[in-house]
PDB file of N, CA and C and ligand atoms in Angstrom:
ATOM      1  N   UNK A 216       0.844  -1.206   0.000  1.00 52.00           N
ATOM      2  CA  UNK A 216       0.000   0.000   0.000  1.00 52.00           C
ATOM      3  C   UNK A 216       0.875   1.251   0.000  1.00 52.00           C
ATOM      4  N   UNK A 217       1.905   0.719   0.881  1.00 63.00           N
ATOM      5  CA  UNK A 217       3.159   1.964   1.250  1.00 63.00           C
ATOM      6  C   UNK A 217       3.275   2.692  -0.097  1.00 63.00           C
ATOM      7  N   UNK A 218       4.156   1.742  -0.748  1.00 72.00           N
ATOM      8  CA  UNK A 218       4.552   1.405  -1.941  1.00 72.00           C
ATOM      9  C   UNK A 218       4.282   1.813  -3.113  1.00 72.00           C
ATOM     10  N   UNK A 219       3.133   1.498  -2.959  1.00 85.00           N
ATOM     11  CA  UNK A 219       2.145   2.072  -4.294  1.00 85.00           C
ATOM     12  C   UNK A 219       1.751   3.623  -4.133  1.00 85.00           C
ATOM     13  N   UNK A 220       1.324   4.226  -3.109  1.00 86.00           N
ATOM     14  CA  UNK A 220       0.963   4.975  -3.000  1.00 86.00           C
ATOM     15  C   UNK A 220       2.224   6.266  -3.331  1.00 86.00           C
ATOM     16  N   UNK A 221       3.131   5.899  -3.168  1.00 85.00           N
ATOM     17  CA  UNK A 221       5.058   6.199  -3.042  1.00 85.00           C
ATOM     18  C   UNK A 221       4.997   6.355  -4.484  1.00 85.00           C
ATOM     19  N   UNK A 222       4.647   5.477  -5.216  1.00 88.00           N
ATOM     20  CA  UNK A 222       4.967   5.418  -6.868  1.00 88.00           C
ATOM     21  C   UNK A 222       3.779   6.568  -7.755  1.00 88.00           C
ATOM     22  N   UNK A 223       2.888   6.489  -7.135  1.00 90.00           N
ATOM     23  CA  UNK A 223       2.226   7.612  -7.705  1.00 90.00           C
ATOM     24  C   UNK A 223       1.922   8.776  -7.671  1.00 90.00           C
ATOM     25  N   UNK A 224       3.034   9.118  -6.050  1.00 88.00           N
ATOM     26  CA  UNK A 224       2.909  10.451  -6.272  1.00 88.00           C
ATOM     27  C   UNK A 224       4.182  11.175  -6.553  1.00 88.00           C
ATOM     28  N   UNK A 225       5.096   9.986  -7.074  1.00 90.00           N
ATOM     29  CA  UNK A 225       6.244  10.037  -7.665  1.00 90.00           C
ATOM     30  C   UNK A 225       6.356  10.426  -9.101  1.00 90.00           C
ATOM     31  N   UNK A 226       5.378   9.422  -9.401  1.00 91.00           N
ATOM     32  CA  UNK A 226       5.320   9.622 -11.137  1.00 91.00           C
ATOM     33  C   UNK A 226       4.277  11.218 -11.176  1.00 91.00           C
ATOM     34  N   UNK A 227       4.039  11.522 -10.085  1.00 94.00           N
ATOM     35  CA  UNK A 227       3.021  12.952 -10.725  1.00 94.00           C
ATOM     36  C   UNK A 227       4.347  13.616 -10.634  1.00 94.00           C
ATOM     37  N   UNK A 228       5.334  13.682  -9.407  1.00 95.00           N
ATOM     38  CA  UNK A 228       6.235  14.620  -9.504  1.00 95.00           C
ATOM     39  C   UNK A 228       6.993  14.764 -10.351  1.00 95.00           C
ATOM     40  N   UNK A 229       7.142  13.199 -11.020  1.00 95.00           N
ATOM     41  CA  UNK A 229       8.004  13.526 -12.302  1.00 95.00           C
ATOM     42  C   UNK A 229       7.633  14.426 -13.247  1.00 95.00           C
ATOM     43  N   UNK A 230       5.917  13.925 -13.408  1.00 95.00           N
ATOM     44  CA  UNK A 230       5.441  14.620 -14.576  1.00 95.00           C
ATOM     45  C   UNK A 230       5.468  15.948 -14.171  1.00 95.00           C
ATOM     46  N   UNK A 231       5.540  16.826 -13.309  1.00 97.00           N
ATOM     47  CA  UNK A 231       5.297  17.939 -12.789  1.00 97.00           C
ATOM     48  C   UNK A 231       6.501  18.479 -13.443  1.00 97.00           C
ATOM     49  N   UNK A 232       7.728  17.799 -12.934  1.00 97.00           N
ATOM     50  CA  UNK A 232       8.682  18.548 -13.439  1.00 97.00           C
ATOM     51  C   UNK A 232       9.638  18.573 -14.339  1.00 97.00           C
ATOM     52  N   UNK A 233       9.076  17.285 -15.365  1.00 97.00           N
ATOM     53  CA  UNK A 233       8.968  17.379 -16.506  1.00 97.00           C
ATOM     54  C   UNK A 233       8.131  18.429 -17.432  1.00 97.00           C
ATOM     55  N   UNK A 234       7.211  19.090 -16.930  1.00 98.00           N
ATOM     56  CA  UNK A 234       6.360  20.222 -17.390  1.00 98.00           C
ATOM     57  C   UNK A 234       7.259  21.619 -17.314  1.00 98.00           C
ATOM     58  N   UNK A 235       7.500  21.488 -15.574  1.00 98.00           N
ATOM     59  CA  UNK A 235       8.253  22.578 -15.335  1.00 98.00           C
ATOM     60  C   UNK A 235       9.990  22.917 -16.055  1.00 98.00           C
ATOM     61  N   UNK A 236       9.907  21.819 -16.623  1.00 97.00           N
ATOM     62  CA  UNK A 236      11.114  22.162 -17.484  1.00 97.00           C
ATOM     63  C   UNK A 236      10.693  21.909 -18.782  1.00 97.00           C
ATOM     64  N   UNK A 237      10.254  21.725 -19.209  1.00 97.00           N
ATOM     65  CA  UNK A 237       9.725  22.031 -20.992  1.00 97.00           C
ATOM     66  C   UNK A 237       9.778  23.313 -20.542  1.00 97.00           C
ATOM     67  N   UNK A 238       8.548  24.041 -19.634  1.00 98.00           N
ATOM     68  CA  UNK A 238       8.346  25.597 -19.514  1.00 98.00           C
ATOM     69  C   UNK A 238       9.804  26.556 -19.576  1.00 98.00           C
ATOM     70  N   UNK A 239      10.551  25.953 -18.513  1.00 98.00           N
ATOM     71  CA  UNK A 239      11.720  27.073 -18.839  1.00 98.00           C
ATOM     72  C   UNK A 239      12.341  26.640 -20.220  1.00 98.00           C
ATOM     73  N   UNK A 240      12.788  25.666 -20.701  1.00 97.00           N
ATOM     74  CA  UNK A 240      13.352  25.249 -22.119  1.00 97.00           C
ATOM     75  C   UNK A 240      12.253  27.019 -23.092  1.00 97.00           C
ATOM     76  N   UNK A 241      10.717  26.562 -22.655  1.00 97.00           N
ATOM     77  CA  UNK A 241      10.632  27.842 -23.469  1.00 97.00           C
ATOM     78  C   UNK A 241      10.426  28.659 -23.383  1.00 97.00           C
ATOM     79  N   UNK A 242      10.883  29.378 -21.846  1.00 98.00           N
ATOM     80  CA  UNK A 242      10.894  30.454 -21.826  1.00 98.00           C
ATOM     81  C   UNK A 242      12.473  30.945 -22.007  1.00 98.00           C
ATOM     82  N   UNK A 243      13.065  30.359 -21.897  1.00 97.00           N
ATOM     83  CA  UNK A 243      14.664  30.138 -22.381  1.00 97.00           C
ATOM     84  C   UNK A 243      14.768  30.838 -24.223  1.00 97.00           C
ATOM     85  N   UNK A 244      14.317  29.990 -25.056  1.00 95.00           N
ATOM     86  CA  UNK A 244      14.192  30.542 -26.204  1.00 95.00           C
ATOM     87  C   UNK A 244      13.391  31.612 -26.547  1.00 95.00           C
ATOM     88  N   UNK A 245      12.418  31.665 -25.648  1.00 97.00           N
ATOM     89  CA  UNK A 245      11.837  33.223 -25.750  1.00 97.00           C
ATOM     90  C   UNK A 245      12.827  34.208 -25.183  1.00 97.00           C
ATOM     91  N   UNK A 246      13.879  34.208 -24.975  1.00 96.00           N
ATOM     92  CA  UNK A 246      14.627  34.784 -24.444  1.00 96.00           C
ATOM     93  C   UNK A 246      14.259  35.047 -22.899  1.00 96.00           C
ATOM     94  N   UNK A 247      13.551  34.810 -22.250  1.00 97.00           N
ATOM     95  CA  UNK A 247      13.209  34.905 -20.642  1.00 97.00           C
ATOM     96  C   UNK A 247      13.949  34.299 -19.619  1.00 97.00           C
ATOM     97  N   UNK A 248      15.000  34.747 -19.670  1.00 95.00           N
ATOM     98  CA  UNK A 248      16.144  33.680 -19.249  1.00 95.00           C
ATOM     99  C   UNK A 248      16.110  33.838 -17.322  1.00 95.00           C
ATOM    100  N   UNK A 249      15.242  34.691 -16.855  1.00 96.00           N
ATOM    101  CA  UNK A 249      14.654  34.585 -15.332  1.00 96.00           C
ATOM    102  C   UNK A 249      13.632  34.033 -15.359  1.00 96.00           C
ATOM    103  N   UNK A 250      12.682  34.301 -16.220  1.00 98.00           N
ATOM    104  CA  UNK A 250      11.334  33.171 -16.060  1.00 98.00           C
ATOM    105  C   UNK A 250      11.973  31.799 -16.039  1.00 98.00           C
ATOM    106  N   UNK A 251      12.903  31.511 -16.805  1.00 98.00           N
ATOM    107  CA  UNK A 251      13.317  29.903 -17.631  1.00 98.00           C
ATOM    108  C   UNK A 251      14.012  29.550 -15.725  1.00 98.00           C
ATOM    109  N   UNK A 252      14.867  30.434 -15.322  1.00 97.00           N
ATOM    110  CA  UNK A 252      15.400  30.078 -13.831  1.00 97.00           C
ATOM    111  C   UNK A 252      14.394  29.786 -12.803  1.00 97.00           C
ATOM    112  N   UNK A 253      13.348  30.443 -12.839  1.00 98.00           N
ATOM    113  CA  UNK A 253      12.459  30.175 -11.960  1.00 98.00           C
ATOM    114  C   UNK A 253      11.914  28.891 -12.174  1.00 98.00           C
ATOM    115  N   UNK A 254      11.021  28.707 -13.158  1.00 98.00           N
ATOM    116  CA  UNK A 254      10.828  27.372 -13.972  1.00 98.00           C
ATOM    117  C   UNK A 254      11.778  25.884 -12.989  1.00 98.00           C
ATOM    118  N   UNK A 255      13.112  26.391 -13.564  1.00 98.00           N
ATOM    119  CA  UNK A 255      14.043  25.435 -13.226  1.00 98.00           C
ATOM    120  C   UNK A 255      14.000  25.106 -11.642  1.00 98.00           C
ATOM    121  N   UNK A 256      14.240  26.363 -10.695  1.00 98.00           N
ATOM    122  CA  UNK A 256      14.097  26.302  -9.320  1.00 98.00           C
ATOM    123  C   UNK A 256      13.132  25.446  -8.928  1.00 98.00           C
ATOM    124  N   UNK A 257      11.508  25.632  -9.287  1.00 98.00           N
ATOM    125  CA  UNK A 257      10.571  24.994  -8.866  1.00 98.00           C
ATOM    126  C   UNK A 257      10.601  23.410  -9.320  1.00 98.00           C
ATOM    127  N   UNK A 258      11.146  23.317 -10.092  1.00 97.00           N
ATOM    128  CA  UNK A 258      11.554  21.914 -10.544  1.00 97.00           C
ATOM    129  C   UNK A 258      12.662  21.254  -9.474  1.00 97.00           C
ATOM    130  N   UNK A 259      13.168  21.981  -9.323  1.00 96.00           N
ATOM    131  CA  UNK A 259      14.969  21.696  -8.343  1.00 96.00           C
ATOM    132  C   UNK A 259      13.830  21.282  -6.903  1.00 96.00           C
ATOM    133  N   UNK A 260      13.173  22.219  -6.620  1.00 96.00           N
ATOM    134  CA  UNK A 260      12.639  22.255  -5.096  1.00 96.00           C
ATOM    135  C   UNK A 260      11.621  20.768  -4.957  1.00 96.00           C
ATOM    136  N   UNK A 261      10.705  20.580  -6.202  1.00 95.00           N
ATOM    137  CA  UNK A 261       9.980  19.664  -5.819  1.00 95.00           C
ATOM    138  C   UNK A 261      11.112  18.282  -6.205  1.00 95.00           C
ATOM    139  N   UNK A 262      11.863  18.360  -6.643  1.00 95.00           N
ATOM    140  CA  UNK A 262      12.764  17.313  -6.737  1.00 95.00           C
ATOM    141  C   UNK A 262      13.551  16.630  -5.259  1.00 95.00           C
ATOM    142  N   UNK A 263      14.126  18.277  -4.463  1.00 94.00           N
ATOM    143  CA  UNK A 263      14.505  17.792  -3.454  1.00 94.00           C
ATOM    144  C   UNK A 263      13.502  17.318  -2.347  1.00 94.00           C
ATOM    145  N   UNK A 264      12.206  18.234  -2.266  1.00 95.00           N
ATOM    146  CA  UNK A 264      11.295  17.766  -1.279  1.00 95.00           C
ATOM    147  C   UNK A 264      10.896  16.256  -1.509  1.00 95.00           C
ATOM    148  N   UNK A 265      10.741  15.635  -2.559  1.00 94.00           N
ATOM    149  CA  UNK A 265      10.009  14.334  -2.861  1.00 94.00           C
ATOM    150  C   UNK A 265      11.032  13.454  -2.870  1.00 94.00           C
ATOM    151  N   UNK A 266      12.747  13.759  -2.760  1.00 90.00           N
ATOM    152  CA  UNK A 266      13.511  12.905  -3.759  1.00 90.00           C
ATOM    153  C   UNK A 266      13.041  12.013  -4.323  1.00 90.00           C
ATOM    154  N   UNK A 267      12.903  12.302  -5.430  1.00 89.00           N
ATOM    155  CA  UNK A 267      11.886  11.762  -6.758  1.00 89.00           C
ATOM    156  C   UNK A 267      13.561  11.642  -7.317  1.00 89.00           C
ATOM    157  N   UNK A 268      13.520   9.857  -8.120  1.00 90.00           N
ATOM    158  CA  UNK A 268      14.306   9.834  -9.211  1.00 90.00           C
ATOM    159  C   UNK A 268      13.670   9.964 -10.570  1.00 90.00           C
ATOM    160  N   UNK A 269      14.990  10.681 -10.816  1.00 91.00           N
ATOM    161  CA  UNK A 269      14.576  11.214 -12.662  1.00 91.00           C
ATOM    162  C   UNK A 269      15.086  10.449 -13.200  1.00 91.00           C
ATOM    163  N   UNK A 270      14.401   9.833 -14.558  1.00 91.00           N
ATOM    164  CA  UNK A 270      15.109   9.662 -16.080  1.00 91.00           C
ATOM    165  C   UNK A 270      16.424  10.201 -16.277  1.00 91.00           C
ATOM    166  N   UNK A 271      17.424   9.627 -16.684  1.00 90.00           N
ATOM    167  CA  UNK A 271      18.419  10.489 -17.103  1.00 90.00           C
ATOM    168  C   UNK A 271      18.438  11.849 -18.301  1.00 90.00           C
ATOM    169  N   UNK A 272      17.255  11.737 -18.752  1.00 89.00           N
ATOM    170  CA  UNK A 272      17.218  12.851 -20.024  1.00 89.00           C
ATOM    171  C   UNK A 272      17.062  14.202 -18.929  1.00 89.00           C
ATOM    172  N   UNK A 273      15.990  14.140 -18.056  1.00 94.00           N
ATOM    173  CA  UNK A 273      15.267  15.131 -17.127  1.00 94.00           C
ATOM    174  C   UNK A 273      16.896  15.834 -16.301  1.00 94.00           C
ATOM    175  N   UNK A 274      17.400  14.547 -15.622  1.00 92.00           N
ATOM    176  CA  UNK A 274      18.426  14.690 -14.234  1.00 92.00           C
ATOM    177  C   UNK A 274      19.463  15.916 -15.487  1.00 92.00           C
ATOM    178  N   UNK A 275      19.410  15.197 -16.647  1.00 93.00           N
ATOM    179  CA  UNK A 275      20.495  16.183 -17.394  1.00 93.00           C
ATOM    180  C   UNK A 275      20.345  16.910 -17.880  1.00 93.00           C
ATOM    181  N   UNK A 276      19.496  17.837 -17.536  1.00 95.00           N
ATOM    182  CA  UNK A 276      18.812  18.956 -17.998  1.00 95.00           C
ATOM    183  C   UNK A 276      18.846  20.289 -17.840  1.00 95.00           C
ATOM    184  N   UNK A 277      19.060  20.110 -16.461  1.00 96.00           N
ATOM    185  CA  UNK A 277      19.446  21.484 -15.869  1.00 96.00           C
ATOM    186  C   UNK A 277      20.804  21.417 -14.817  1.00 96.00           C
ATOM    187  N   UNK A 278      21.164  22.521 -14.711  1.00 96.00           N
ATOM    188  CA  UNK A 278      22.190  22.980 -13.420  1.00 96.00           C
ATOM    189  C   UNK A 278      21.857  23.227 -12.190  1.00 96.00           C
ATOM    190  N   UNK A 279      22.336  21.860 -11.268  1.00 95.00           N
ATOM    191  CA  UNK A 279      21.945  22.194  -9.767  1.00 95.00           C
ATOM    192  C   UNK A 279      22.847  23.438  -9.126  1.00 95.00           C
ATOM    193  N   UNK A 280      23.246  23.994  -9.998  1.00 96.00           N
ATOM    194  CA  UNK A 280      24.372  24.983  -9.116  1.00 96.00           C
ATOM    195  C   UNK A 280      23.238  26.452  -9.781  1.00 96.00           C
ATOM    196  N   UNK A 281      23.290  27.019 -10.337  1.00 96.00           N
ATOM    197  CA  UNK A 281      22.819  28.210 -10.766  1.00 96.00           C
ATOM    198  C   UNK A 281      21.115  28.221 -11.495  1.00 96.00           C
ATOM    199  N   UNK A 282      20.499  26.854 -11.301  1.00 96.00           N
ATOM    200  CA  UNK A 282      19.409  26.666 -11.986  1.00 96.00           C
ATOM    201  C   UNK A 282      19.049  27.014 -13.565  1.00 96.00           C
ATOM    202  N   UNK A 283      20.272  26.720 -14.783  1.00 97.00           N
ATOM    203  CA  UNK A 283      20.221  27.194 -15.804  1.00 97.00           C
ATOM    204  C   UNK A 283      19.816  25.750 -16.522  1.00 97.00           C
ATOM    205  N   UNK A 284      18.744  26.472 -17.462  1.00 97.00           N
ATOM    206  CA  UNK A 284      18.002  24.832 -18.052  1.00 97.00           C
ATOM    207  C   UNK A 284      18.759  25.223 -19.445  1.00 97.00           C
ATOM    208  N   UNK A 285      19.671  23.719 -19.374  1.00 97.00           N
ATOM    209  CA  UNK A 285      20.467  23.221 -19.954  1.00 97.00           C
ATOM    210  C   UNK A 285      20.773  22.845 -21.794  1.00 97.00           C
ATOM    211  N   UNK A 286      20.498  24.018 -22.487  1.00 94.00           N
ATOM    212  CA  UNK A 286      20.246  23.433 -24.221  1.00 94.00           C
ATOM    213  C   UNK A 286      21.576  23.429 -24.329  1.00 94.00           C
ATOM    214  N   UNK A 287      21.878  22.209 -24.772  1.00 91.00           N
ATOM    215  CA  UNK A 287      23.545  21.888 -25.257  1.00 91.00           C
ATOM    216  C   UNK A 287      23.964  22.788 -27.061  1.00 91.00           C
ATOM    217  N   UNK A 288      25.152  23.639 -26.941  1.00 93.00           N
ATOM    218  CA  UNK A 288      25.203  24.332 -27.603  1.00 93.00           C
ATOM    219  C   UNK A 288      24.999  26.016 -27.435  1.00 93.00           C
ATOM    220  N   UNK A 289      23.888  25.977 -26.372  1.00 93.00           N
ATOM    221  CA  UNK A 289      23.308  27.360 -26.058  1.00 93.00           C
ATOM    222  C   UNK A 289      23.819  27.688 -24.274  1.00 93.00           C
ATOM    223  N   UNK A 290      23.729  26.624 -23.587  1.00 95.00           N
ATOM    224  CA  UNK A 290      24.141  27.183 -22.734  1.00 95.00           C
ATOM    225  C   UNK A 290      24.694  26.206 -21.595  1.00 95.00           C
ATOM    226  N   UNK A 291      24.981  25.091 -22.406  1.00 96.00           N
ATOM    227  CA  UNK A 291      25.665  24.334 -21.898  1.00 96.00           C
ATOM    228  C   UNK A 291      26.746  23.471 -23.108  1.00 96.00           C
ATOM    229  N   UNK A 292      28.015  23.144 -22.578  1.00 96.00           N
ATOM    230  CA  UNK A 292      28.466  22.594 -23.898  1.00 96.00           C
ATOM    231  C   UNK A 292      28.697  21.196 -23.675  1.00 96.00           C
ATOM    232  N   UNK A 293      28.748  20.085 -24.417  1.00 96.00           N
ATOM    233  CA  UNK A 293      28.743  18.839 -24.190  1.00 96.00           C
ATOM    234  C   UNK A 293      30.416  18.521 -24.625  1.00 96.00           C
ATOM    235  N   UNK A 294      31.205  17.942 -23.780  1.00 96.00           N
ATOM    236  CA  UNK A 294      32.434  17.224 -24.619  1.00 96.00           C
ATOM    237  C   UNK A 294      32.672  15.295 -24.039  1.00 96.00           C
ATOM    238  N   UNK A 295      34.195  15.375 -24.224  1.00 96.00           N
ATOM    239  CA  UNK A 295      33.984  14.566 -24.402  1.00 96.00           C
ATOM    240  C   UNK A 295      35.447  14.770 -22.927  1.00 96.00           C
ATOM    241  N   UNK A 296      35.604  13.691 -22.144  1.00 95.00           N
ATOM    242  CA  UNK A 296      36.096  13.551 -21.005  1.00 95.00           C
ATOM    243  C   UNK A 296      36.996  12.807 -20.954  1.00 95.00           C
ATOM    244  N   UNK A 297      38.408  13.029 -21.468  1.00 96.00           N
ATOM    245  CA  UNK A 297      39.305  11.905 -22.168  1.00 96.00           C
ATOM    246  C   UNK A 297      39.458  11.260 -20.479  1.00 96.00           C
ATOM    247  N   UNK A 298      39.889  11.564 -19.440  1.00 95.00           N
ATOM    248  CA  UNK A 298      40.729  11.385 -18.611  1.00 95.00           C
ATOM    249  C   UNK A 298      39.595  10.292 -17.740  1.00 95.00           C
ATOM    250  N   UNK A 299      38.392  10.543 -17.739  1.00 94.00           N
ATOM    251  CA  UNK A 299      36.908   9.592 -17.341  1.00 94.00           C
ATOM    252  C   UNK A 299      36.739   8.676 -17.893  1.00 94.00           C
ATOM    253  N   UNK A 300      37.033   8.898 -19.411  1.00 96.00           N
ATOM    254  CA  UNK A 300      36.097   8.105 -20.439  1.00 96.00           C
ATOM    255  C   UNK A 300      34.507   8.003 -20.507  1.00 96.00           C
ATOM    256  N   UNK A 301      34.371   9.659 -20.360  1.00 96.00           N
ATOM    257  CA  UNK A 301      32.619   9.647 -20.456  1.00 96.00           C
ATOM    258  C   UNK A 301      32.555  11.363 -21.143  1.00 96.00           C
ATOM    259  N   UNK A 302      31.539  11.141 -21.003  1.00 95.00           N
ATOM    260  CA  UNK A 302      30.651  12.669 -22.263  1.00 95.00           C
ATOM    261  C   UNK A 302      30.297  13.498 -20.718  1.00 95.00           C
ATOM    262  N   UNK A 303      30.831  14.989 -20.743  1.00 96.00           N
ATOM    263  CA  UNK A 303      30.465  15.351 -19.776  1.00 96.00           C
ATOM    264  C   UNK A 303      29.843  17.116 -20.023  1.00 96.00           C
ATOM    265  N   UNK A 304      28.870  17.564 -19.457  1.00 96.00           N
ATOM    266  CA  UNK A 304      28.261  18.551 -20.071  1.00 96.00           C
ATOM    267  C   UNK A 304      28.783  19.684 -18.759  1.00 96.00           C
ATOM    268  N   UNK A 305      29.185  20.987 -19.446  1.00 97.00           N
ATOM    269  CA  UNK A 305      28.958  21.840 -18.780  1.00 97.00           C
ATOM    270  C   UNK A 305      28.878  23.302 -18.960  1.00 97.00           C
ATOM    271  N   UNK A 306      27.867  23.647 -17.483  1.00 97.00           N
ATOM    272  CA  UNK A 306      27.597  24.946 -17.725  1.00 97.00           C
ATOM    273  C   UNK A 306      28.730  26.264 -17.909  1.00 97.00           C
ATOM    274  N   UNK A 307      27.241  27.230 -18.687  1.00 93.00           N
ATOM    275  CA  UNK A 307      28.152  28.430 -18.444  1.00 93.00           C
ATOM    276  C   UNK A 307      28.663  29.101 -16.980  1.00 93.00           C
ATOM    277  N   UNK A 308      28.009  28.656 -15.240  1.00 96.00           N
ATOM    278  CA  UNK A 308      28.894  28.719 -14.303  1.00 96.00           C
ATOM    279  C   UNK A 308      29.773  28.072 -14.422  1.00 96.00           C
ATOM    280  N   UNK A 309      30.254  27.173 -14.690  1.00 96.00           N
ATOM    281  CA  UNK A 309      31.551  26.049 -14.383  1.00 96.00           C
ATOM    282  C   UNK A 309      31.159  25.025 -14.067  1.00 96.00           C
ATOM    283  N   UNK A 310      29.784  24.856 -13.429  1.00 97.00           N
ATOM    284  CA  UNK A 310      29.400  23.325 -13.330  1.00 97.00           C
ATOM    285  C   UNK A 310      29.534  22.372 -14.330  1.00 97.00           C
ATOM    286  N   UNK A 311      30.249  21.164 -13.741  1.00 95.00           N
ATOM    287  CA  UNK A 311      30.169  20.071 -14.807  1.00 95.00           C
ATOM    288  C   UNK A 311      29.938  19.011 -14.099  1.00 95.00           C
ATOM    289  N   UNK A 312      29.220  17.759 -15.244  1.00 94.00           N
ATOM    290  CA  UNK A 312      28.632  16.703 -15.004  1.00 94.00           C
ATOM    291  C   UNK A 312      29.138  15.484 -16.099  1.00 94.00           C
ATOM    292  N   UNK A 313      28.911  14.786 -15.589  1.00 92.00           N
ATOM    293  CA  UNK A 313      29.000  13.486 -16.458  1.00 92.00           C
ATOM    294  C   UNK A 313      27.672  13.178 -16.805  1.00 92.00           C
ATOM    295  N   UNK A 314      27.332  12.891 -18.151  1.00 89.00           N
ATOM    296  CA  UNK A 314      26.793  12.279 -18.992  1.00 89.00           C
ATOM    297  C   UNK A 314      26.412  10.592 -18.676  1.00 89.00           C
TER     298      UNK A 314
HETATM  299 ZN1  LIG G 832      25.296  26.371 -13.777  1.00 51.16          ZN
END
């Protein structure tokens, strides 16, 4: 019962903030690049309140350091991590991640 009940209000949070980040993605290209942060924050917050696990597409999406939602090319750059041996993305703060 635990269990179940755990999983579905998990999968709403996902979907929640899966919404809440499409939204900044477009308020990002609308150029709204504080709306797109806010967006991101409220996504960050219900993430930590629920620890809800994400999909890896979602988790790599944004920056837990400065809340910047993440378009590779635009404001995040993707390489490649000789010394890891993995693809690692990072922001325009300096945050970086592995892929
Ligand atoms: Zn950042």
């Amino acid at each position: 019962m635990q269990s179940s009940r755990k999983s579905i209000i998990n999968s709403s949070v996902r979907s929640s903030i899966a919404k809440l980040l499409a939204k900044a993605r477009e308020a990002y290209s609308a150029k709204n690049a504080e709306r797109s942060k806010r967006y991101v924050k409220m996504a960050f917050e219900l993430l930590k309140k629920n620890k809800t696990k994400l999909p890896k597409e979602l988790r790599n999406s944004f920056c837990r350091k400065c809340c910047l939602i993440w378009i590779p090319g635009q404001t995040a750059t993707v390489s490649f991590d000789r010394k890891n041996d993995c693809l690692r993305i990072t922001c325009g703060c300096g945050h970086s991640k592995r892929l």
